[in-house]
PDB file of C-alpha atoms in Angstrom:
ATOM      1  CA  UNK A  47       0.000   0.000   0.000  1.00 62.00           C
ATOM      2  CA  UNK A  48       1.592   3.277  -0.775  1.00 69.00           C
ATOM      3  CA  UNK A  49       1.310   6.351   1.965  1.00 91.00           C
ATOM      4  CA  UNK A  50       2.466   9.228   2.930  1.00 96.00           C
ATOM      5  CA  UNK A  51       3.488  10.249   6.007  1.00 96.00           C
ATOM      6  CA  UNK A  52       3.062  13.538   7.948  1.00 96.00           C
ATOM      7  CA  UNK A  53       3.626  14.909  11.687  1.00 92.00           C
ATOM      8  CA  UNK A  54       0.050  15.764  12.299  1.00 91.00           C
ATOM      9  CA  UNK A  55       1.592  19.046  14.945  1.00 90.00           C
ATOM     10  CA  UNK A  56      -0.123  21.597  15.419  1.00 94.00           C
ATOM     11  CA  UNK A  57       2.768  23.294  15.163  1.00 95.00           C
ATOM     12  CA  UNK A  58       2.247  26.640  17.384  1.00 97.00           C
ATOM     13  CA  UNK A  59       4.536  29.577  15.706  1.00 97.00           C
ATOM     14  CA  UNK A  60       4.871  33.360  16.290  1.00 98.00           C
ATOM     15  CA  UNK A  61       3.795  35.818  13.460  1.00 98.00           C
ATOM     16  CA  UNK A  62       7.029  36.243  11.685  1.00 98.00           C
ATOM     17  CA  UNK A  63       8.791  32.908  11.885  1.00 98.00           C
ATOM     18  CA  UNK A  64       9.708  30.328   9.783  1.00 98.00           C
ATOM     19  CA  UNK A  65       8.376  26.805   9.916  1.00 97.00           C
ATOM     20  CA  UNK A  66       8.816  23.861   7.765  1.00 96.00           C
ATOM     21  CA  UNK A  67       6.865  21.075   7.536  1.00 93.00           C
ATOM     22  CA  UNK A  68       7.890  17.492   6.694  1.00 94.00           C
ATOM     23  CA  UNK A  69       6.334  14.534   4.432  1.00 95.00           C
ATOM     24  CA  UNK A  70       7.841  11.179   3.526  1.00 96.00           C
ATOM     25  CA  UNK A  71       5.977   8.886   1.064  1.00 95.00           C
ATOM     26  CA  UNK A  72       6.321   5.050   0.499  1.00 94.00           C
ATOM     27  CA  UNK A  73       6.120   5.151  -3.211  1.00 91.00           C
ATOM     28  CA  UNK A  74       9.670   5.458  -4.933  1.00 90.00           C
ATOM     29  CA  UNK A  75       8.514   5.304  -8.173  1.00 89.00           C
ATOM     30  CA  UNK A  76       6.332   8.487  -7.748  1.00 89.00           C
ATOM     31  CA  UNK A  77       7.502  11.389  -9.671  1.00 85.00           C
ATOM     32  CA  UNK A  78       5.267  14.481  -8.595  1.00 87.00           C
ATOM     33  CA  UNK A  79       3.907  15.758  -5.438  1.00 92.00           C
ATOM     34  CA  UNK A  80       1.667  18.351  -4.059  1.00 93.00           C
ATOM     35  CA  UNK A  81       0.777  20.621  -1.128  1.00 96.00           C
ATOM     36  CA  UNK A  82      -2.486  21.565  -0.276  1.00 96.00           C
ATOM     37  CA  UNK A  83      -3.791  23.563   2.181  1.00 97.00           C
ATOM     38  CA  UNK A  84      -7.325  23.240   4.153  1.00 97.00           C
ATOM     39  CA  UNK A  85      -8.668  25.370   6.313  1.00 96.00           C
ATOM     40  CA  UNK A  86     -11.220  24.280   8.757  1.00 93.00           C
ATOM     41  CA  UNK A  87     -14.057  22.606   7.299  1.00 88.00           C
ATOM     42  CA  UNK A  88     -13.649  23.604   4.309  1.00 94.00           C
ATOM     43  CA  UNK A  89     -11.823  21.893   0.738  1.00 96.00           C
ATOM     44  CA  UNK A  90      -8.346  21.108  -0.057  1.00 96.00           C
ATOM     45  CA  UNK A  91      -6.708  23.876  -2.603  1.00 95.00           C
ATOM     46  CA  UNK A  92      -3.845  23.309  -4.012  1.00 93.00           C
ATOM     47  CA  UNK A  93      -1.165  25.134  -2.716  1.00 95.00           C
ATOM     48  CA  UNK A  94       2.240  24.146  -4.711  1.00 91.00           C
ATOM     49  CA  UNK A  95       3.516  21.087  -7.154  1.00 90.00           C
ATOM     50  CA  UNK A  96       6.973  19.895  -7.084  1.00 89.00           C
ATOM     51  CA  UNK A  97       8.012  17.974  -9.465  1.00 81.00           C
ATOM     52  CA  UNK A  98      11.275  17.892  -9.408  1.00 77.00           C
ATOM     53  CA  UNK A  99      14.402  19.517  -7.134  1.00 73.00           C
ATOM     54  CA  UNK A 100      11.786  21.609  -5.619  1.00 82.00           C
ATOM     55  CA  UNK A 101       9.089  24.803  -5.782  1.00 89.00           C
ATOM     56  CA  UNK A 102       9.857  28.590  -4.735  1.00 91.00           C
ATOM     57  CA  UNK A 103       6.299  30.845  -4.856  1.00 92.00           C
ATOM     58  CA  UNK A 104       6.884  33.691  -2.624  1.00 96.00           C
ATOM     59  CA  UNK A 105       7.453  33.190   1.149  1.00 97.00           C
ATOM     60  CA  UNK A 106       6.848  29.016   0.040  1.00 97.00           C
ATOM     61  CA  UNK A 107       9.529  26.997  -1.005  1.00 96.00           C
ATOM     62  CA  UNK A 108       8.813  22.846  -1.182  1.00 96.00           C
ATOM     63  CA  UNK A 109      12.127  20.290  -1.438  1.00 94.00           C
ATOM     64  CA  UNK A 110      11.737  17.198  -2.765  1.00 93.00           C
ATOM     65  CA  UNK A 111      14.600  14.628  -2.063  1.00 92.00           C
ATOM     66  CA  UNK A 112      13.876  11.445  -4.082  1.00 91.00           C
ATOM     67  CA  UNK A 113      16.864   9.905  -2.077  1.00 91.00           C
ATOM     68  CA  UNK A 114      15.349   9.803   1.237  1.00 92.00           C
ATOM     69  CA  UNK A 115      11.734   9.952  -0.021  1.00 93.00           C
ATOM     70  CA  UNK A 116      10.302  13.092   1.605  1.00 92.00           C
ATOM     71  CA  UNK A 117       8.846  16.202   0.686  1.00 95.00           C
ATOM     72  CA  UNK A 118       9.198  19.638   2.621  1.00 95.00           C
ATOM     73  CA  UNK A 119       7.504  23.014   3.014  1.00 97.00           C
ATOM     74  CA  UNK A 120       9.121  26.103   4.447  1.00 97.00           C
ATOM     75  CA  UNK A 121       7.001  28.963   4.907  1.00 98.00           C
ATOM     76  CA  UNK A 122       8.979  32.111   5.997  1.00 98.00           C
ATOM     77  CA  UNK A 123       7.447  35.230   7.572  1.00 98.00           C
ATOM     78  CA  UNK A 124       4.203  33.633   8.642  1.00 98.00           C
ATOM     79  CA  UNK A 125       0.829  35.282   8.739  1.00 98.00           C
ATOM     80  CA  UNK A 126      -1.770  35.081  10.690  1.00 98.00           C
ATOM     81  CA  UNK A 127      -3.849  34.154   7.908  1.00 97.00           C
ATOM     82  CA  UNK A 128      -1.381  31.373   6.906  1.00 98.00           C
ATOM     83  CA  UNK A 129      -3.185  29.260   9.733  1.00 98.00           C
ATOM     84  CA  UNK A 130      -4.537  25.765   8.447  1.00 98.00           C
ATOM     85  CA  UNK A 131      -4.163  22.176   8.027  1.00 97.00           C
ATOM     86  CA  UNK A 132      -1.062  21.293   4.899  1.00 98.00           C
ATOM     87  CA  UNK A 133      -1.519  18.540   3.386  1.00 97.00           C
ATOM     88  CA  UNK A 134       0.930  16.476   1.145  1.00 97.00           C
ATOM     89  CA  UNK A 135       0.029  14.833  -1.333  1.00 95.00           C
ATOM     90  CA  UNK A 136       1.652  11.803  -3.798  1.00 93.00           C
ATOM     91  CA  UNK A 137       0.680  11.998  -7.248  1.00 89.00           C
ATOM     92  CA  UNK A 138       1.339   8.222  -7.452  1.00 82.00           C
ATOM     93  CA  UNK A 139       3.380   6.622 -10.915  1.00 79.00           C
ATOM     94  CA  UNK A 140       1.121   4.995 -13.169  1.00 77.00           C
ATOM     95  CA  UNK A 141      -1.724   5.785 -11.303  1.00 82.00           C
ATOM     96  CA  UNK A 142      -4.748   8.742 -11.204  1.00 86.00           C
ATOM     97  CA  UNK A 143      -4.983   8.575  -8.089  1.00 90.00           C
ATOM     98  CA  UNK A 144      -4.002  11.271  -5.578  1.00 92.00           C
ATOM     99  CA  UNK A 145      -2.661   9.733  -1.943  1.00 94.00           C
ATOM    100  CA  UNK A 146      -2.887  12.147   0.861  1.00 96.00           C
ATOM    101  CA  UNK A 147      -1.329  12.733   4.129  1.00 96.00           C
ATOM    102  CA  UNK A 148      -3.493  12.863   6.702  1.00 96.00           C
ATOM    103  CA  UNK A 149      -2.532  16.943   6.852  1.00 96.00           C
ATOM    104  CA  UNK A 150      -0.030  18.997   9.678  1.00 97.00           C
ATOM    105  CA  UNK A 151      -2.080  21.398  11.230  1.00 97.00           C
ATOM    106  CA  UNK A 152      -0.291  25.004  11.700  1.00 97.00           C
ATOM    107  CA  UNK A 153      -1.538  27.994  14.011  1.00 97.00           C
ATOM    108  CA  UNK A 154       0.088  31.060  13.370  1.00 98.00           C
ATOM    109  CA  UNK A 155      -0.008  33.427  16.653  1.00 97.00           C
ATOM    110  CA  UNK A 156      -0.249  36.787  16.629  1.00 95.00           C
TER     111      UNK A 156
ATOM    112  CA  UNK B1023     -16.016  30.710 -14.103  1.00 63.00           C
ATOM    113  CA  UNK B1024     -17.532  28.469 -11.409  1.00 75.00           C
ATOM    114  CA  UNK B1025     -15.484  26.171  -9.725  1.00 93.00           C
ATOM    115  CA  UNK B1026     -16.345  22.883  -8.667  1.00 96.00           C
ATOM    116  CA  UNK B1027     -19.652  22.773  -7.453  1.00 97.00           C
ATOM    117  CA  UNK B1028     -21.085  19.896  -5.330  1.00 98.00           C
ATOM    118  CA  UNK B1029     -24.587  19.458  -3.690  1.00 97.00           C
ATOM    119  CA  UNK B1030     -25.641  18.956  -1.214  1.00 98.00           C
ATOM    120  CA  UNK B1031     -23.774  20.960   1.241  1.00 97.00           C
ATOM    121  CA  UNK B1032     -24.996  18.992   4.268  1.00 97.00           C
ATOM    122  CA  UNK B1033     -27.148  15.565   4.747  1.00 97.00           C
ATOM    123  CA  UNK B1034     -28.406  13.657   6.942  1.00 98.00           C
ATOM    124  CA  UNK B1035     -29.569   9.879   6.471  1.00 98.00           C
ATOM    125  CA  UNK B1036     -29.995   7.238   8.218  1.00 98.00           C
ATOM    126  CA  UNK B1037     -28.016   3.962   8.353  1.00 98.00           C
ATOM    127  CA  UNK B1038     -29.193   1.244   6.021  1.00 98.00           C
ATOM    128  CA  UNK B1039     -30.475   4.346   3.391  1.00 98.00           C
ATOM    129  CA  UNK B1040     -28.952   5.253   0.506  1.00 98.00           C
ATOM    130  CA  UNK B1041     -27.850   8.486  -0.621  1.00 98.00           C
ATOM    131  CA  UNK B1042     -26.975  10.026  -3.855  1.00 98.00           C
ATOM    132  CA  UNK B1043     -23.940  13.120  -4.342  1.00 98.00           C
ATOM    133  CA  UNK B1044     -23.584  15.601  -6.890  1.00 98.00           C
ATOM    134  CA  UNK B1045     -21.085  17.475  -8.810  1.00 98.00           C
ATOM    135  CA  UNK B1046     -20.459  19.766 -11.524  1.00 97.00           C
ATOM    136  CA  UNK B1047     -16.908  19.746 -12.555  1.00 96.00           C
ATOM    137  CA  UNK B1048     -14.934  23.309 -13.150  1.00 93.00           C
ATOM    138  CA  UNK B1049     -15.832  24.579 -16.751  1.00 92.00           C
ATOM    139  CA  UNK B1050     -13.263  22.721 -19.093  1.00 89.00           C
ATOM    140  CA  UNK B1051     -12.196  20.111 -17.463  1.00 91.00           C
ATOM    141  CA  UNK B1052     -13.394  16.078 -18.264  1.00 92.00           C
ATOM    142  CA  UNK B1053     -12.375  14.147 -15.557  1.00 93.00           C
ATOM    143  CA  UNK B1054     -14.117  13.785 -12.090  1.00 96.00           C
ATOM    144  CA  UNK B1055     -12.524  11.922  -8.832  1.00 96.00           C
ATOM    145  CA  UNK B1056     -14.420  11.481  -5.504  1.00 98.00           C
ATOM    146  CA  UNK B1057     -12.718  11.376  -2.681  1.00 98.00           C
ATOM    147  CA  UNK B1058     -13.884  10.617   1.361  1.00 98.00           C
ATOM    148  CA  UNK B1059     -12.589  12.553   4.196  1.00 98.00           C
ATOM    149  CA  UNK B1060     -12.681  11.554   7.634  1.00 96.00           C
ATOM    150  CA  UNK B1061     -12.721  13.898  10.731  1.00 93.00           C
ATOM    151  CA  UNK B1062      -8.911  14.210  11.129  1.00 92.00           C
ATOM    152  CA  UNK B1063      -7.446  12.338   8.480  1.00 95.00           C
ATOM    153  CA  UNK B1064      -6.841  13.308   4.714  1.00 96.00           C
ATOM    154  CA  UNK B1065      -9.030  13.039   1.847  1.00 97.00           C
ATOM    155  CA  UNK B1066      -8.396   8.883   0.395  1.00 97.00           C
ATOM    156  CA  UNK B1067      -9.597   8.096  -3.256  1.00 96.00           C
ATOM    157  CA  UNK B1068     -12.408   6.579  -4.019  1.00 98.00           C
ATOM    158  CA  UNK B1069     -13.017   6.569  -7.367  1.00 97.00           C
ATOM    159  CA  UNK B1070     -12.286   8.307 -10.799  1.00 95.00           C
ATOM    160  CA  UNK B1071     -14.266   8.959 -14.192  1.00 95.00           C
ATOM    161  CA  UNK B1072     -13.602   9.684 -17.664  1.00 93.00           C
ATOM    162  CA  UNK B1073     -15.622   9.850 -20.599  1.00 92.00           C
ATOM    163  CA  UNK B1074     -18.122   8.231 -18.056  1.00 94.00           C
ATOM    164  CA  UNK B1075     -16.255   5.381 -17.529  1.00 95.00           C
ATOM    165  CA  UNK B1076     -14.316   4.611 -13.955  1.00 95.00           C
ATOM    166  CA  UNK B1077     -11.536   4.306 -14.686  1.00 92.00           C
ATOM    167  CA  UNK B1078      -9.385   3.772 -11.311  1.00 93.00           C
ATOM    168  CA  UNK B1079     -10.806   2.528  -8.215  1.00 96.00           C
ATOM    169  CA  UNK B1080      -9.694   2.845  -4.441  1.00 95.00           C
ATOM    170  CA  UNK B1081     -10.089   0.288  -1.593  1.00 95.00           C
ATOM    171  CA  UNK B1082     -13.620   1.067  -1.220  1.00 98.00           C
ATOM    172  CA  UNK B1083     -16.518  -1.770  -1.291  1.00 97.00           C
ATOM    173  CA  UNK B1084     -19.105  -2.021  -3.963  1.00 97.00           C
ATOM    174  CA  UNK B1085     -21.386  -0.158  -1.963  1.00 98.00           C
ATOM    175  CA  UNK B1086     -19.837   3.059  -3.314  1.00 98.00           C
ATOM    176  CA  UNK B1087     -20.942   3.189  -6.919  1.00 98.00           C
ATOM    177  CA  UNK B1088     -20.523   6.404  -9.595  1.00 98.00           C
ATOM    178  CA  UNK B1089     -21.481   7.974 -12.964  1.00 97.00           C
ATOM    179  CA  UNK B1090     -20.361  10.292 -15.308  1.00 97.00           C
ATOM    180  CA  UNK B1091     -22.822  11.805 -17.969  1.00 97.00           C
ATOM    181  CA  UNK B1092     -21.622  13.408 -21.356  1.00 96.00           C
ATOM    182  CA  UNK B1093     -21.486  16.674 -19.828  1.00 95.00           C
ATOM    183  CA  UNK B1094     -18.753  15.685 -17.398  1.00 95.00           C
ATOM    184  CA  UNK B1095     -20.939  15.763 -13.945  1.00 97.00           C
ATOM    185  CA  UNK B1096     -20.899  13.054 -11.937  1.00 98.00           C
ATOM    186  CA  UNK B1097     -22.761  11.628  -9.131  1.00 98.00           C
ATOM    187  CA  UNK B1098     -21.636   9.493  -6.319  1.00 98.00           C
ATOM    188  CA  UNK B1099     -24.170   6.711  -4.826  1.00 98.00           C
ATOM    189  CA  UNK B1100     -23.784   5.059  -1.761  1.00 98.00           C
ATOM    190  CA  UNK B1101     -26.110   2.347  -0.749  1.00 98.00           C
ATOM    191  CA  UNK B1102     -26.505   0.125   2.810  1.00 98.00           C
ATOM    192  CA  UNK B1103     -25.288   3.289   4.658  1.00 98.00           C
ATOM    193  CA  UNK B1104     -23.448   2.314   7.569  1.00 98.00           C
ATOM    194  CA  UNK B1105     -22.373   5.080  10.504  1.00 98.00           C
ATOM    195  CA  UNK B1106     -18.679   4.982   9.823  1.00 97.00           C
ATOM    196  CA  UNK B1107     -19.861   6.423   6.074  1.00 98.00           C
ATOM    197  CA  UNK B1108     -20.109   9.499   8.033  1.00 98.00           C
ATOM    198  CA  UNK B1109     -17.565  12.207   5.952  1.00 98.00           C
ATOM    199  CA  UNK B1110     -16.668  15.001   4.003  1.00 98.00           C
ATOM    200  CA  UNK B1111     -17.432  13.677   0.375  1.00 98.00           C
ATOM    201  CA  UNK B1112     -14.937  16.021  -1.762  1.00 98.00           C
ATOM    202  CA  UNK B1113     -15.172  15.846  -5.626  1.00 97.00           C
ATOM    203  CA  UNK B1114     -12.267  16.964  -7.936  1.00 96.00           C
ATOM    204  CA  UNK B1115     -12.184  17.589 -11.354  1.00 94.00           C
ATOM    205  CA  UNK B1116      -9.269  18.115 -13.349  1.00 90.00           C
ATOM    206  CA  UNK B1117      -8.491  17.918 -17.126  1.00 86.00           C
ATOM    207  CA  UNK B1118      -6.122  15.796 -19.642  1.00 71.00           C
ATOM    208  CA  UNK B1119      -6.924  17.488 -22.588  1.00 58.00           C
ATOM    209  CA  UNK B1120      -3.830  18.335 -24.781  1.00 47.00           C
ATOM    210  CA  UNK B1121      -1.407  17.356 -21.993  1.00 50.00           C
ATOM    211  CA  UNK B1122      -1.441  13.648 -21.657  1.00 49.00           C
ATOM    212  CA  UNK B1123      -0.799  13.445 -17.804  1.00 51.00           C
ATOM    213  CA  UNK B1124      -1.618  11.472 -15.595  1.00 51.00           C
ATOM    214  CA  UNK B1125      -2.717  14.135 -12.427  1.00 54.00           C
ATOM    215  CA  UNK B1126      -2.571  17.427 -13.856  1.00 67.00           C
ATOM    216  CA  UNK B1127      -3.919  19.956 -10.861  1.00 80.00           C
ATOM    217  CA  UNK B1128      -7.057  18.850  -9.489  1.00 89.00           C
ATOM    218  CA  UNK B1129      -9.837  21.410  -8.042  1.00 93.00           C
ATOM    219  CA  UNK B1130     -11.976  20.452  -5.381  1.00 96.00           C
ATOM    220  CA  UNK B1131     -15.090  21.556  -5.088  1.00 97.00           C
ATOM    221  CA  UNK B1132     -16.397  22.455  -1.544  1.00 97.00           C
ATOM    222  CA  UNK B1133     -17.884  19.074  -0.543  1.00 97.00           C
ATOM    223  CA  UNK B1134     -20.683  17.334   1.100  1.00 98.00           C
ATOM    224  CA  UNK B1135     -21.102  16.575   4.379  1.00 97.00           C
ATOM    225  CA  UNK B1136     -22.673  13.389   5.057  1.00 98.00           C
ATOM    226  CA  UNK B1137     -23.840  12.205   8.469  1.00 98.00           C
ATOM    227  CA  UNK B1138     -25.453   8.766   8.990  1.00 98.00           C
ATOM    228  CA  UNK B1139     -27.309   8.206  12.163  1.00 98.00           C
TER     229      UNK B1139
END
């Protein structure tokens, strides 16, 4: 069965810091990955691919290292508003199907 | 340009009923996934359609049954509903067209929130 793997937190941070979230997954042969972010009760939207070395889109930046099988999110100067559940996700190889984490949750403090 | 739109946003049913889940896909796109979300875990996959065929199932029983009509909706059907059906029922649509990939970015729409009593 192929999963991924996330530290469910929450991770408590100041407004201002940097946090970085971790994410292994099972399946080596997988060759693209996703974050998503929730927010409470509400859907997934995506939040960045990575496909290959990794992502940069603003105060995000997601690492993928295919060597150790994880997947990482930095988020620098956190808002307030930046406060939600990420979750990663595998796009699987060979396969339509998206495999989730089950999500970290952050809460950014003011 | 809507989004993905699903209805209903809430439902109630009772166990041993059956129940039947909408959704419109985003404007464009041809391919429809549903997916079941448990308080406190992530979405898992149960199903995907294209040119209203399923295409890819996920480990869910036969219970769980879909369609997809021409105009790319798609409707999820559960039947024998047991409590632990209770969940966030989260449709994504996405589209292949001219790209050939496998998951190309999927858009969820808002989802339905099923409780079985």
């Amino acid at each position: 069965r192929k999963e991924v793997e996330q530290d469910p937190g929450p991770f408590n941070v100041p407004e201002g810091a940097t946090v970085a979230f971790n994410c292994t997954y099972s399946n080596s042969a997988s060759q693209s990955f996703f974050w998503y972010r929730q927010d409470c009760r509400k859907e997934p939207k995506l939040l960045m691919s990575v496909y290959s070395s990794g992502n940069e889109d603003g105060r995000f930046t997601a690492q993928l290292n295919r060597a150790s099988q994880y997947i990482s999110l930095l988020i620098r100067d956190s808002k307030l508003s930046d406060s939600a559940t990420y979750l990663c996700v595998d796009s699987g190889a060979g396969s339509y199907q998206l495999t989730f984490g089950k999500g970290t949750k952050l809460s950014v403090i003011p | 340009d809507a989004g993905v739109t699903q209805s209903p946003t809430h439902l109630i049913k009772t166990r041993g009923q059956q129940v039947t889940l909408r959704c419109s896909p985003k404007s464009g796109h041809d391919t429809v996934s549903w997916y079941q979300q448990a308080l406190g875990q992530g979405p898992q996959f149960i199903f995907q359609y294209y040119e209203e065929e399923e295409r890819q199932r996920g480990n869910f029983p036969d219970r769980f049954s879909g369609h997809q009509f021409p105009n790319y909706s798609s409707e999820l059907n559960v039947n024998a509903l047991l409590l632990g059906d209770s969940a966030l029922y989260l449709c994504a649509s996405s589209s292949e067209r001219g790209t050939g990939a496998r998951n190309t970015e999927a858009f969820f729409g808002q989802g339905t929130r099923l409780t079985v009593v």
